[in-house]
Every structure is written in structure tokens, then in C-alpha cells.
Coordinates of C-alpha atoms in Angstrom, one line a residue:
Chain A
M12 CA 0.0 0.2 0.0
K13 CA 2.9 2.3 0.8
T14 CA 4.0 2.4 -2.8
K15 CA 0.8 3.2 -4.1
I16 CA 0.5 6.4 -2.1
L17 CA 4.1 7.4 -3.0
N18 CA 3.4 7.5 -6.6
V19 CA 0.0 9.4 -6.3
N20 CA 0.8 11.9 -9.0
K21 CA 0.8 9.7 -11.9
S22 CA 0.5 12.8 -14.4
M23 CA 3.7 14.0 -13.0
G24 CA 5.5 11.8 -15.8
S25 CA 3.3 13.3 -18.5
N26 CA 4.0 16.7 -17.4
L27 CA 7.7 16.5 -17.5
I28 CA 7.4 15.0 -21.2
T29 CA 5.2 17.8 -22.0
I30 CA 7.9 20.6 -20.6
G31 CA 10.7 18.6 -22.2
M32 CA 9.1 18.8 -25.6
I33 CA 8.8 22.6 -25.1
V34 CA 12.5 22.7 -24.0
V35 CA 13.5 20.8 -27.1
A36 CA 11.7 22.7 -29.5
Y37 CA 13.0 25.7 -28.1
T38 CA 16.6 24.4 -28.3
V39 CA 16.1 23.2 -31.8
C40 CA 14.7 26.9 -32.7
Q41 CA 17.7 28.4 -31.3
T42 CA 20.2 26.3 -32.8
L43 CA 18.4 26.9 -36.2
I44 CA 18.6 30.8 -35.6
A45 CA 22.3 30.7 -34.3
T46 CA 23.2 29.0 -37.5
G47 CA 21.2 31.2 -39.7
S48 CA 19.0 28.4 -41.3
M49 CA 15.8 29.8 -40.0
T50 CA 13.6 31.7 -42.4
N51 CA 12.5 35.1 -41.5
L52 CA 9.0 34.2 -41.7
L53 CA 9.2 31.3 -39.3
K54 CA 11.4 33.7 -36.9
N55 CA 8.5 36.2 -36.9
L56 CA 5.9 33.4 -35.9
L57 CA 7.8 32.2 -32.7
V58 CA 6.5 34.3 -30.1
A59 CA 2.9 34.2 -31.9
M60 CA 3.3 30.4 -31.3
C61 CA 4.2 31.1 -27.7
Y62 CA 1.2 33.5 -26.9
Y63 CA -1.4 31.4 -28.9
S64 CA -0.3 28.4 -26.9
I65 CA -0.8 30.2 -23.8
M66 CA -4.3 31.2 -24.9
A67 CA -5.1 27.6 -25.8
I68 CA -4.2 26.1 -22.5
S69 CA -5.8 29.1 -20.4
L70 CA -9.1 28.4 -22.5
N71 CA -8.6 24.5 -21.8
L72 CA -8.9 25.4 -18.2
T73 CA -12.4 26.7 -18.8
V74 CA -13.5 24.4 -21.7
G75 CA -11.9 21.0 -20.6
I76 CA -11.4 21.1 -16.9
L77 CA -14.5 23.5 -15.7
G78 CA -16.4 22.2 -18.6
Q79 CA -17.9 25.4 -19.6
L80 CA -18.1 26.7 -23.4
S81 CA -16.6 30.1 -23.6
L82 CA -16.6 32.3 -26.8
G83 CA -15.2 35.3 -25.4
H84 CA -11.7 34.4 -24.4
A85 CA -10.1 37.0 -26.8
G86 CA -12.0 39.6 -24.5
F87 CA -9.6 38.5 -21.9
V88 CA -6.5 38.6 -24.1
C89 CA -7.5 41.9 -25.2
I90 CA -7.9 43.4 -21.5
G91 CA -4.3 41.9 -21.0
A92 CA -2.8 43.4 -24.1
F93 CA -4.2 47.0 -23.7
V94 CA -3.5 47.0 -20.0
G95 CA 0.0 45.8 -20.3
A96 CA 0.8 48.0 -23.3
F97 CA -0.6 50.9 -21.6
F98 CA 1.6 50.2 -18.6
S99 CA 4.6 49.9 -20.4
K100 CA 4.0 53.1 -22.4
V101 CA 3.4 55.1 -19.2
T102 CA 6.3 53.6 -17.3
I103 CA 8.9 53.6 -20.0
S104 CA 10.8 56.6 -19.0
T105 CA 10.3 55.8 -15.0
I106 CA 11.2 52.3 -14.9
E107 CA 14.6 51.8 -16.7
N108 CA 15.0 48.3 -16.1
T109 CA 13.4 46.5 -18.9
F110 CA 12.9 43.2 -16.9
I111 CA 11.2 44.7 -14.1
R112 CA 8.9 46.8 -16.1
F113 CA 7.9 44.0 -18.6
S114 CA 7.3 41.7 -15.6
L115 CA 5.3 44.4 -13.8
A116 CA 3.3 44.8 -17.1
I117 CA 2.5 41.0 -17.1
L118 CA 1.5 40.8 -13.7
I119 CA -1.0 44.0 -14.1
G120 CA -2.0 42.5 -17.5
A121 CA -2.9 39.5 -15.9
L122 CA -4.6 40.8 -12.7
S123 CA -6.8 43.2 -14.5
A124 CA -7.9 40.4 -16.9
G125 CA -8.3 38.0 -13.8
L126 CA -10.5 40.8 -12.3
F127 CA -12.9 40.8 -15.4
G128 CA -13.0 37.1 -15.1
V129 CA -14.5 37.5 -11.6
I130 CA -16.7 40.3 -12.6
I131 CA -17.9 38.5 -15.9
G132 CA -17.8 35.2 -14.0
V133 CA -20.3 36.0 -11.0
V134 CA -23.1 37.1 -13.7
V135 CA -22.2 34.4 -16.6
L136 CA -21.6 31.2 -14.7
R137 CA -25.1 31.0 -13.5
L138 CA -25.7 30.1 -17.0
K139 CA -25.0 26.9 -18.7
G140 CA -24.2 25.3 -22.4
D141 CA -25.3 27.6 -25.0
Y142 CA -26.4 30.5 -23.2
L143 CA -23.1 30.8 -21.7
A144 CA -21.7 30.8 -25.1
I145 CA -23.8 33.6 -26.3
V146 CA -23.0 35.8 -23.2
T147 CA -19.4 35.2 -23.3
L148 CA -19.4 36.0 -26.9
A149 CA -21.3 39.2 -26.3
F150 CA -18.9 40.0 -23.6
G151 CA -16.0 39.7 -26.0
E152 CA -17.4 42.0 -28.6
I153 CA -18.2 44.6 -25.9
V154 CA -14.7 44.6 -24.8
K155 CA -13.3 45.0 -28.2
N156 CA -16.0 47.7 -29.3
V157 CA -15.4 49.6 -26.0
I158 CA -11.8 49.9 -26.3
N159 CA -12.2 50.7 -30.0
V160 CA -13.7 53.9 -29.4
L161 CA -11.5 54.5 -26.2
Y162 CA -9.1 57.5 -26.0
I163 CA -6.8 57.7 -23.0
G164 CA -4.4 60.7 -22.6
I165 CA -1.9 61.7 -20.1
D166 CA -0.3 65.3 -18.8
S167 CA 0.8 66.7 -15.8
K168 CA -2.8 66.5 -14.3
G169 CA -3.2 63.0 -14.5
V170 CA -5.1 60.6 -16.8
H171 CA -7.7 61.9 -19.2
F172 CA -10.6 59.6 -20.6
S173 CA -12.8 59.9 -23.8
M174 CA -15.0 57.9 -25.8
S175 CA -15.2 60.4 -28.9
D176 CA -11.9 61.7 -30.0
T177 CA -8.4 62.9 -29.2
A178 CA -9.5 66.5 -29.0
S179 CA -12.0 66.0 -26.1
L180 CA -9.2 64.6 -23.9
N181 CA -8.6 68.4 -23.1
L182 CA -4.8 67.7 -22.9
E183 CA -2.4 70.4 -21.7
E184 CA 0.4 71.1 -24.1
G185 CA 3.0 68.6 -23.7
G186 CA 0.5 65.7 -22.8
T187 CA 0.6 62.5 -24.6
V188 CA -2.3 60.5 -26.0
I189 CA -1.7 56.8 -25.4
V190 CA -4.9 54.9 -26.5
K191 CA -6.2 56.4 -29.6
G192 CA -9.3 54.7 -30.3
A193 CA -9.3 52.5 -33.4
Q194 CA -5.7 53.0 -34.0
G195 CA -5.1 51.6 -30.6
I196 CA -1.9 51.6 -28.6
S197 CA 1.3 52.2 -30.9
G198 CA 5.0 52.4 -30.0
T199 CA 4.9 49.8 -27.1
P200 CA 8.3 48.6 -26.5
R201 CA 8.8 45.3 -28.1
N202 CA 10.3 43.4 -24.9
S203 CA 8.6 40.0 -26.1
T204 CA 11.3 37.7 -27.1
F205 CA 11.1 34.0 -28.0
T206 CA 12.8 33.1 -24.6
I207 CA 10.3 35.1 -22.4
G208 CA 7.5 33.6 -24.4
V209 CA 8.6 30.0 -23.7
I210 CA 9.2 30.6 -20.0
L211 CA 5.6 32.3 -19.8
L212 CA 4.4 29.1 -21.7
I213 CA 6.0 26.8 -19.1
L214 CA 5.1 28.7 -16.3
T215 CA 1.5 28.8 -17.6
Y216 CA 1.5 25.1 -18.1
L217 CA 2.8 24.5 -14.5
I218 CA 0.3 26.8 -13.0
I219 CA -2.6 24.9 -14.7
V220 CA -1.2 21.6 -14.1
N221 CA -0.7 22.2 -10.4
F222 CA -4.1 23.9 -10.3
I223 CA -5.7 20.6 -11.8
N224 CA -3.8 18.5 -9.6
S225 CA -4.6 20.3 -6.3
R226 CA -7.8 20.1 -4.0
S227 CA -9.4 23.2 -5.9
G228 CA -8.7 21.4 -9.2
R229 CA -10.4 18.4 -8.1
A230 CA -13.2 20.3 -6.9
V231 CA -13.8 22.0 -10.2
M232 CA -13.4 19.0 -12.1
A233 CA -16.1 17.2 -9.7
I234 CA -18.4 20.2 -10.5
R235 CA -17.9 19.4 -14.1
D236 CA -18.7 15.6 -13.7
N237 CA -21.6 15.8 -11.6
K238 CA -22.9 19.0 -10.0
I239 CA -25.5 17.6 -7.9
A240 CA -23.2 15.1 -6.4
A241 CA -20.2 17.8 -5.8
E242 CA -23.1 19.9 -3.9
S243 CA -23.8 16.8 -1.7
V244 CA -20.3 16.4 -0.5
G245 CA -20.2 20.2 0.5
I246 CA -18.3 21.8 -2.5
N247 CA -19.1 25.4 -3.0
I248 CA -20.2 25.3 -6.5
T249 CA -20.0 29.1 -7.4
K250 CA -16.7 29.7 -5.6
Y251 CA -14.9 26.9 -7.4
K252 CA -16.4 27.9 -10.9
I253 CA -15.4 31.5 -10.8
L254 CA -11.9 30.5 -9.3
A255 CA -11.2 28.4 -12.5
F256 CA -13.1 31.0 -14.7
S257 CA -10.9 33.8 -13.4
L258 CA -7.5 31.9 -13.4
S259 CA -8.4 30.9 -17.1
A260 CA -9.2 34.9 -17.8
A261 CA -5.6 35.9 -15.9
L262 CA -3.7 33.6 -17.9
A263 CA -5.4 34.9 -21.2
G264 CA -4.3 38.2 -20.0
V265 CA -0.7 37.1 -19.8
A266 CA -1.0 36.0 -23.5
G267 CA -2.5 39.3 -24.1
V268 CA 0.7 41.2 -22.6
L269 CA 2.9 39.0 -24.9
Y270 CA 0.8 39.9 -27.8
S271 CA 1.0 43.6 -27.3
H272 CA 4.7 43.7 -26.7
N273 CA 5.5 41.6 -29.9
I274 CA 4.1 43.9 -32.6
A275 CA 4.3 47.7 -33.2
T276 CA 0.7 48.7 -32.7
V277 CA -2.0 46.7 -31.0
Q278 CA -5.5 47.4 -32.0
S279 CA -8.8 46.2 -30.4
T280 CA -10.2 45.0 -33.7
K281 CA -7.8 42.0 -33.8
F282 CA -9.5 40.5 -30.6
G283 CA -12.8 39.7 -32.3
Y284 CA -15.0 36.7 -32.4
N285 CA -12.6 35.0 -35.1
M286 CA -9.6 35.0 -32.2
S287 CA -11.9 33.6 -29.6
I288 CA -13.1 30.9 -32.2
M289 CA -9.3 30.0 -33.5
I290 CA -8.3 29.6 -29.7
L291 CA -11.4 27.3 -29.2
V292 CA -10.2 25.3 -32.4
Y293 CA -6.8 24.7 -31.0
V294 CA -8.6 23.3 -27.7
V295 CA -11.1 21.0 -29.4
L296 CA -8.4 19.9 -31.9
G297 CA -6.0 19.2 -29.2
G298 CA -8.5 17.6 -27.1
M299 CA -10.5 19.1 -24.3
G300 CA -8.8 18.8 -20.8
N301 CA -5.6 17.8 -22.7
L302 CA -3.0 20.5 -22.5
R303 CA -0.2 19.0 -24.3
G304 CA -2.5 18.5 -27.3
S305 CA -3.6 22.5 -27.1
I306 CA 0.0 23.4 -27.5
I307 CA 0.6 21.2 -30.4
A308 CA -2.6 22.2 -32.0
A309 CA -1.8 26.0 -31.5
V310 CA 1.7 25.6 -32.8
L311 CA 0.7 23.7 -36.0
L312 CA -2.2 25.8 -36.7
T313 CA -0.2 29.2 -36.2
F314 CA 2.4 27.9 -38.7
L315 CA -0.1 26.2 -41.2
P316 CA -1.8 29.4 -42.7
E317 CA 1.7 31.3 -42.9
Y318 CA 3.2 28.4 -44.8
L319 CA 0.1 28.3 -47.0
R320 CA 0.5 31.7 -48.2
F321 CA 2.1 30.7 -51.5
M322 CA -1.4 29.2 -52.7
R323 CA -2.8 33.0 -52.3
D324 CA -6.6 32.7 -52.8
Y325 CA -7.1 29.1 -52.0
R326 CA -4.8 29.5 -48.7
M327 CA -7.9 29.6 -46.4
L328 CA -9.7 27.0 -48.5
I329 CA -6.8 24.4 -47.9
Y330 CA -6.4 25.5 -44.5
S331 CA -10.0 24.6 -43.6
I332 CA -9.6 21.2 -45.4
V333 CA -6.7 20.5 -43.3
L334 CA -8.5 21.3 -40.0
I335 CA -11.3 18.9 -40.9
A336 CA -8.9 16.4 -42.0
M337 CA -7.1 16.8 -38.5
M338 CA -10.3 16.6 -36.7
L339 CA -11.3 13.4 -38.4
F340 CA -8.2 11.7 -38.0
N341 CA -7.0 12.8 -34.5
W342 CA -9.8 11.2 -32.8
A343 CA -10.3 8.1 -34.9
P344 CA -9.7 4.7 -33.0
A345 CA -6.9 3.7 -35.0
C346 CA -5.0 6.8 -34.6
I347 CA -5.5 7.0 -30.9
N348 CA -4.2 3.3 -30.6
W349 CA -1.2 4.1 -32.9
R350 CA -0.4 7.3 -30.8
K351 CA -0.6 4.9 -27.8
N352 CA 1.6 2.4 -29.1
H353 CA 4.1 5.1 -30.3
S354 CA 3.9 7.6 -27.4
L355 CA 7.1 9.0 -25.8
K356 CA 5.9 7.4 -22.5
S357 CA 5.9 4.1 -23.7
Y358 CA 9.2 4.1 -25.2
I359 CA 10.8 5.6 -22.0
N360 CA 8.8 2.7 -19.9
A361 CA 10.4 0.3 -22.3
V362 CA 13.6 1.8 -21.5
V363 CA 13.2 1.9 -18.1
R364 CA 11.8 -1.9 -18.2
M365 CA 14.9 -2.9 -20.0
F366 CA 17.3 -1.3 -17.3
K367 CA 15.3 -2.8 -14.4
K368 CA 15.7 -6.3 -16.0
N369 CA 19.6 -5.8 -16.5
K370 CA 19.8 -4.9 -13.0
K371 CA 17.9 -8.0 -11.7
E372 CA 20.0 -10.2 -14.1
A373 CA 23.0 -8.7 -12.8
Chain B
M10 CA -30.2 10.3 22.1
D11 CA -32.0 11.4 19.1
M12 CA -29.6 11.9 15.7
L13 CA -32.3 12.7 13.5
S14 CA -36.0 14.1 14.4
V15 CA -38.3 15.1 11.9
K16 CA -41.5 16.8 12.7
N17 CA -44.5 17.5 10.3
L18 CA -42.5 17.6 7.0
C19 CA -44.6 18.8 3.9
I20 CA -44.2 19.5 0.4
S21 CA -46.4 19.8 -2.5
F22 CA -45.5 20.2 -6.0
G23 CA -48.5 22.0 -7.9
G24 CA -51.5 20.2 -6.3
L25 CA -49.6 16.8 -5.5
H26 CA -48.9 16.4 -2.0
A27 CA -45.5 14.5 -2.6
V28 CA -44.7 14.4 1.2
D29 CA -47.4 15.1 3.9
S30 CA -46.8 15.4 7.5
F31 CA -43.8 13.3 7.6
N32 CA -42.6 12.5 11.2
I33 CA -39.7 10.4 12.2
T34 CA -37.2 10.1 14.9
I35 CA -34.1 8.1 14.6
K36 CA -31.8 7.3 17.5
K37 CA -28.1 7.6 17.3
G38 CA -26.6 4.5 15.8
E39 CA -29.6 3.3 14.6
L40 CA -30.4 1.7 11.1
Y41 CA -33.5 2.8 9.7
G42 CA -35.2 1.4 6.7
L43 CA -37.6 3.4 4.3
I44 CA -39.8 1.6 2.0
G45 CA -43.0 2.1 0.0
P46 CA -44.3 1.4 -3.5
N47 CA -42.9 3.3 -6.5
G48 CA -44.0 7.0 -6.3
A49 CA -44.4 6.9 -2.6
G50 CA -42.1 9.9 -2.1
K51 CA -39.1 8.3 -0.6
T52 CA -36.5 10.0 -2.7
T53 CA -38.3 13.3 -2.1
V54 CA -37.9 12.7 1.7
F55 CA -34.1 12.4 0.9
N56 CA -34.1 15.5 -1.2
L57 CA -35.9 17.4 1.5
L58 CA -33.7 16.0 4.3
T59 CA -30.5 17.2 2.2
G60 CA -31.9 20.6 1.3
V61 CA -32.2 19.7 -2.6
Y62 CA -35.8 20.8 -1.8
K63 CA -37.1 23.4 0.7
P64 CA -39.7 22.1 2.8
D65 CA -43.2 24.0 2.6
M66 CA -43.9 23.2 6.5
G67 CA -42.1 21.1 9.2
Q68 CA -38.7 21.1 11.0
I69 CA -35.5 18.9 10.7
I70 CA -33.3 18.4 13.4
L71 CA -30.2 16.7 13.0
D72 CA -28.1 15.8 16.1
G73 CA -29.6 18.8 18.0
Q74 CA -29.1 21.3 15.1
N75 CA -31.9 22.8 13.1
I76 CA -31.2 22.4 9.5
T77 CA -34.5 23.1 8.1
G78 CA -34.3 25.2 4.8
K79 CA -30.6 25.1 4.7
S80 CA -28.4 24.7 1.7
T81 CA -27.2 21.2 0.6
I82 CA -23.8 22.3 1.4
E83 CA -24.5 23.5 4.9
I84 CA -26.3 20.3 5.6
N85 CA -23.7 18.2 4.3
K86 CA -21.3 20.3 6.8
A87 CA -23.5 19.8 9.6
G88 CA -23.0 16.0 9.2
M89 CA -25.4 14.5 6.8
A90 CA -24.3 12.6 3.5
R91 CA -26.0 10.9 0.9
T92 CA -26.0 8.6 -2.2
F93 CA -28.2 8.8 -5.1
Q94 CA -30.6 6.6 -6.6
N95 CA -29.2 6.8 -10.0
I96 CA -25.4 6.8 -9.5
R97 CA -23.7 9.9 -9.6
L98 CA -20.0 9.6 -9.6
F99 CA -17.3 12.0 -11.0
D100 CA -16.8 9.7 -13.8
N101 CA -13.6 11.1 -15.2
L102 CA -11.9 11.5 -11.8
S103 CA -9.9 8.2 -10.6
V104 CA -11.5 6.2 -7.6
L105 CA -9.1 7.6 -5.2
D106 CA -10.0 11.2 -6.4
N107 CA -13.7 10.3 -5.9
V108 CA -12.9 9.8 -2.3
K109 CA -10.8 12.8 -1.9
V110 CA -13.4 15.2 -3.2
G111 CA -15.3 13.9 -0.3
L112 CA -12.3 14.8 2.1
H113 CA -12.5 18.5 0.4
N114 CA -14.0 20.2 3.4
D115 CA -12.0 18.7 6.3
N116 CA -8.5 19.0 4.9
R117 CA -7.8 22.5 3.7
Y118 CA -5.0 24.5 2.0
S119 CA -5.3 27.4 -0.2
T120 CA -5.2 27.4 -4.0
A121 CA -2.1 29.3 -3.9
S122 CA 0.0 26.9 -2.0
G123 CA -1.7 24.1 -4.4
I124 CA -0.2 26.3 -7.4
L125 CA 3.0 27.0 -5.9
R126 CA 3.5 23.4 -4.2
L127 CA 4.2 24.6 -0.8
P128 CA 4.7 22.5 2.3
S129 CA 1.3 22.4 3.3
Y130 CA 0.1 20.9 -0.2
F131 CA 2.4 18.0 0.3
R132 CA 1.2 17.4 4.2
T133 CA -2.3 17.7 3.4
E134 CA -2.3 15.8 0.3
K135 CA -0.4 12.7 2.1
S136 CA -2.7 12.7 4.8
M137 CA -5.9 12.8 2.6
N138 CA -4.4 9.8 0.6
E139 CA -3.7 8.0 3.5
E140 CA -7.3 8.6 4.7
A141 CA -8.8 8.0 1.2
Y142 CA -7.2 4.5 1.3
K143 CA -8.3 3.7 4.6
I144 CA -11.9 4.2 3.4
L145 CA -11.2 2.4 0.1
E146 CA -10.2 -0.5 1.9
V147 CA -13.2 -0.9 4.1
F148 CA -15.2 -1.3 0.7
G149 CA -12.3 -3.3 -1.1
L150 CA -11.8 -0.7 -3.7
E151 CA -8.1 -0.1 -3.0
D152 CA -7.0 -2.0 -6.0
E153 CA -8.9 0.0 -8.2
A154 CA -7.6 3.5 -6.6
K155 CA -6.2 4.6 -10.0
H156 CA -9.1 3.6 -12.2
H157 CA -11.6 5.9 -13.7
A158 CA -14.8 5.8 -11.6
T159 CA -16.9 5.1 -14.9
N160 CA -14.9 1.9 -15.6
L161 CA -15.8 0.4 -12.3
P162 CA -18.3 -2.6 -12.5
Y163 CA -21.7 -1.6 -11.3
G164 CA -21.5 -2.9 -7.8
K165 CA -18.3 -1.3 -7.0
Q166 CA -19.6 2.2 -8.4
R167 CA -22.4 1.7 -5.6
K168 CA -19.9 1.2 -2.9
L169 CA -17.8 4.2 -4.1
E170 CA -20.7 6.3 -4.0
I171 CA -21.1 5.5 -0.2
A172 CA -17.3 5.7 0.5
R173 CA -17.5 9.1 -1.0
A174 CA -20.2 10.1 1.2
L175 CA -18.3 8.7 4.0
A176 CA -15.2 10.6 3.3
T177 CA -17.5 14.0 4.3
N178 CA -17.2 12.4 8.0
P179 CA -21.1 12.3 8.5
K180 CA -23.1 11.7 11.4
M181 CA -25.9 10.4 9.4
L182 CA -25.7 8.6 6.0
L183 CA -28.5 8.4 3.7
L184 CA -28.6 5.6 1.2
D185 CA -30.9 5.7 -1.9
E186 CA -31.4 2.2 -2.8
P187 CA -28.1 0.9 -2.2
A188 CA -28.7 -2.4 -3.7
A189 CA -30.6 -1.3 -7.0
G190 CA -29.4 -3.4 -10.0
M191 CA -27.3 -5.7 -7.7
N192 CA -27.3 -9.5 -8.2
P193 CA -28.0 -11.7 -4.9
S194 CA -24.2 -12.3 -4.0
E195 CA -23.5 -8.4 -4.4
T196 CA -26.5 -7.7 -2.3
D197 CA -25.3 -10.0 0.1
E198 CA -21.8 -8.5 0.3
L199 CA -23.1 -4.9 0.5
M200 CA -25.3 -6.0 3.6
E201 CA -22.1 -7.1 5.3
T202 CA -20.5 -4.0 4.2
I203 CA -23.0 -1.8 5.7
T204 CA -22.9 -3.8 8.8
R205 CA -19.0 -3.5 8.9
L206 CA -19.5 0.3 8.6
R207 CA -21.6 0.7 11.6
K208 CA -19.2 -0.9 13.7
L209 CA -16.3 1.0 12.3
Y210 CA -17.8 4.6 12.1
D211 CA -20.6 4.5 14.7
I212 CA -22.7 6.0 12.1
T213 CA -26.7 6.3 11.9
I214 CA -28.1 5.3 8.6
L215 CA -31.6 5.4 6.9
L216 CA -31.8 3.6 3.7
I217 CA -34.7 3.3 1.0
E218 CA -34.6 0.0 -0.6
H219 CA -37.0 -2.4 -2.6
D220 CA -35.0 -5.5 -1.4
M221 CA -36.8 -6.9 1.1
K222 CA -34.5 -9.4 2.1
L223 CA -31.9 -6.7 2.7
V224 CA -34.2 -4.5 4.4
A225 CA -35.5 -7.3 6.7
G226 CA -31.9 -8.6 7.4
I227 CA -30.2 -5.5 8.5
C228 CA -32.7 -2.8 9.4
E229 CA -33.6 -2.2 13.1
K230 CA -36.7 -0.3 12.3
I231 CA -38.9 0.4 9.2
F232 CA -40.8 3.2 8.1
V233 CA -43.5 2.6 5.3
L234 CA -44.3 5.5 3.2
N235 CA -47.4 5.4 0.8
F236 CA -48.6 8.4 -1.3
G237 CA -46.4 10.7 0.8
M238 CA -48.0 9.5 3.9
E239 CA -47.0 7.3 7.0
L240 CA -48.5 3.9 6.5
A241 CA -46.5 1.9 9.0
N242 CA -43.5 2.6 11.2
G243 CA -41.8 0.0 13.8
V244 CA -39.7 -3.0 13.8
P245 CA -39.4 -5.3 10.7
Q246 CA -41.4 -8.3 11.8
D247 CA -44.5 -6.2 12.7
V248 CA -44.1 -3.8 9.9
L249 CA -43.6 -6.6 7.1
N250 CA -46.6 -8.6 8.3
D251 CA -48.9 -5.4 8.6
P252 CA -52.0 -6.1 6.3
E253 CA -52.0 -2.6 5.2
V254 CA -48.5 -2.8 4.2
I255 CA -49.0 -5.9 2.3
K256 CA -52.0 -4.3 0.8
A257 CA -50.1 -1.5 -0.5
Y258 CA -47.3 -3.4 -2.0
L259 CA -49.3 -6.3 -3.7
G260 CA -52.8 -4.7 -4.0
E261 CA -56.0 -6.2 -2.7

């Protein structure tokens, strides 16, 4: 019985494999960059792969672990992106150290997205199924459209807000406009690097995995599997639903900060319905509740449309056909069996078994 | 010493009096059976006792504590746990985790220490595992601890449900048709398990059951419900030979 208790966390090995895969992919990419054999196209996609992966695993927390369909994930990404970019632009002259400033930006972006997660969660998580999907969809669109007409400027008197145009901010001379409505925020320091992206991805992954394998994560999954039974053993349904939802939102905020510090101009129109659906596609394709799958799907599907550019007008057509083919084959029983027989874990187990055998014989 | 005392409990849905002036007093450590024909309102009584439905009238006292109108969660914390007629397990969690969800409220550490893997996480998880294995051993489920709950055979799923309810450390256990769908040998095993439970945990049990062999075999007292009202109440020999009860079950 003792041994059973010792290897309680059987998912531990699987987590290490996922992190190992990320590290190997990172090392390969860095080697390719160092030897100059990576195309510029791919180089530009590296950070994007990181933030799309973070978005995918954070949404997987809501969809796969909490079991609620959310179509407004881009809304949280948007909040993180704008708050983070705003913070960086305001403090660029006061906080000289890039590392500290960027870390703070990430923290603040995550906190504000998480805060919105709590506010939205309290209202929205009373609904279920299609209704929840519709309301989260509306939330995403509201965030996008409000930020699209938002003007924020700063002068010596403080921060000025407006919803109509730059002139109505009534800035003093020397004041700067930071958020320019539809033009968004431009000139954000481009602090996001591939290394930071990968570190954040691993951190996000660890946070989610540790959450799932803790007391709270168990409660969340219990609610997903059977709400009535969870209530009968004294689990506070509302608390754990909101907890998981806001954690998912906060991590989406991290992806947003990474996003806005990767490009010159961040505009709210980018965070529409399409982005939410795209993140959901990563999650569904990778398997709900399967974090590694989400990461793989996000990386492949970020990379694919760019590589299909040579097909010009047929690009999105081919993309969608590939998507359908992947959906069909990914969960076909034959493919699942093949993956089981050829998984990294089975090879590692085989090697371990060989070693043990040798030891016994010796 | 009374563990559960229910006075004049009533609920109606529309015009239907599902449960009408239900009175029962269960002493500490007693095993009470609740029987009655289909649709008599047995499960409704359970739902009233556990706070799924709020009673229209009446009073429920659990171990000196008034739990009338409280929420399911509060009632569970007050010491009442239940199982369900149609099994409700956490299908995608392991057998061990199902029991650990039951241990949730008595073993605490914050979400943050779970994410950051602070010492309190390891300490609490370790004691939770030990406790969960102890409960699983009572039901002979320790070998299946790592299996998904949904992959267990039917009889073991029923047992796991009782194990999970027991993990909340209740004073009183409500079992809704624990032997439903079991074959005779599984039923015998269940009877033995319930007897063992009472010895080990000093627990009061109220159970709904249609299997008369089980009811007559282990219950100390029986309450018969018909159309939401009391038909008979007392020791098994008297109740099961009561002509009214036989009439309700078998017809004229």
C-alpha cells in the first residue's frame, strides 16, 4: 500500500514530457536561429506560437476542466494586451529596467484580466451551455468595441478619458495620447522575445497543471462531472467555478501582454470573434482537458496558414480542409491506438523496463 | 439520544402532496429502513432532508441542530451525507480522487499553495491519500484506486458512492437504493459492508430499499411510506406483516 501512495501523482511523468517537448523545440529553434538556417517568416512566428499556446491552454482550463463553453476568450486577451501595453508606455521613462517593467506589465495585465474574469464570471456562470456561450461571445465583442472608441491621454494633471476623439481629452501642452481609439496603442516597447514567451508558456502550463492536481482543481472537475453530487459532498459550486474561470482569464491576460509587446501597434479589432473561435479550435483539436494537445494544435495551426501563403486565394480553403482532416483523423480509434503504441511515454517505459531487467539479472 | 428528528414535514408540487406530514425520530447509531411502493415519495424525503428541496412546512433537527431550509452544502457540513438512486460519481476522476473530493472540506490548503506546491500542499495531500485509502479498504476498492470511476463494475460504483459520502465524515448517512441493480451475491456483500460500516464508524443510517431481504436482514426499524404519508412504522416483523403494508405492495 505504501508504494501506491508514493506514486500518487501519476500525471507527473506526462507533465515532464510536455515540458521536455517545449524545451527541445526551443533548443532546436535557437540552434536554427544561431546557424542562420531559419527563415524570417518562421522567426516572426515564434513568439506568436507562444502566446497562442498560452491562450489555448488557458481556455482549456475553462472548456476542458471546468466544462463550460466560453466564446469570449479573446476579450480577456484584449484586456491583458491593452492594460499591459498602457502600463509599459506610461512607465517607459520611469522604470528603466526592462525586465522589471515587463514583469510588472505581465502581472498587471494578468490581474486586470483576472479581475474581469471574476466580474464576468459572477454574472455569466449562472448560465450553462449555449446561453453561457452566447453571453461570453457578447462580452468579447463589448470589450473589443469599447476599447475601439476609447481615448486615453496623460498630462501633468493626470489621466484623461474620452469616448469620442483625441481633442475632447483636453490635454495640456506636452500631454501625450496613449490609447487612440481605433488606432489602438502604438509604439509599445517590443520586449517580447521567444525566450520570454517559452518561459511564460512553461509557467502557465505549470500553474494550470498544479491547479488541476490540487484540492481546488479536483473540486472544479467534480463540479464538471456531476454538479449535484459535488454539492452533496459540500463543494461550493459558485466559488470554484469563478475561481477556475478567473484563473483562465488571468492567464489569457498574460498571453495578451505578450501579444501587445510583440507588435508595433495593438488594435482592439484584432481581438474579435474570430480570435476566440480560433483559440477554441486549438482546444477542441488538441482534445478538451489535454494541455499538451492544445499546445501542439496551437503551434501547428499558427504555422500552417503562414506556410500556405504561396497558394494565395486558396490558402484559407486548404487551411479549412486540413483542419477538417485533422479533426477526423485525430480522434479516429486507429489513430488513438497508434499514438498509444508510439507515445514517448511507452518508449521511456520500455527503456526503464530494460534497465530494471538488466539490474535483476546482474 | 436522537440523531435525526423530523416533525410534520410537508412539500407539494402543484396540487400534489408529495410528502405529507412526515414524522420520524432516529436514534443515534440506528439503522432505519424507508420503504414504500413506487412514487410513494421516498426520494423526495431524501431530497428534503439534504436541502435539495425546501420544505413547505415542518422541521428537521440533526443532532440537536436545526437544518430546516439550509442549503445542501450547509447540511453536508452539519453532518449529513447521501448517495443517489441513479449513481452520480465523478466519472472522469479516479476512484481515489472521488473519495478525496469527499475529503475536501476537512482537509484544507489554499489554492495558491496548491499552485506553488508549498509544504502545506504535500502535507495535506499525503494525509488525504492515507485517509482515502483507509476508506477504500473498508469497501475493498483499494486495488482500483487509480481506475476511472466510470470503468468500475456497477456494484463497485455503488460502493464508491457510499465511500465518497463517508469521506465527508458524516454523523448520518442516507442511502438511496444501495442494492438497486445488484445480483444476490452483490447484495449479500453490500449487507455485510453496511454492517461493518456501522461498527467502524458508529454512524446512523437511513436507507431506501426495495430488496426486502436486505431490509428485513439489516434494518432495526422500518418506516413505510405510501402516497407521501405514513403507512406503518416500527420493527421489521410487525411492519412487514402488517396487512395494510401488504395491501399497498401487492394490491387487494
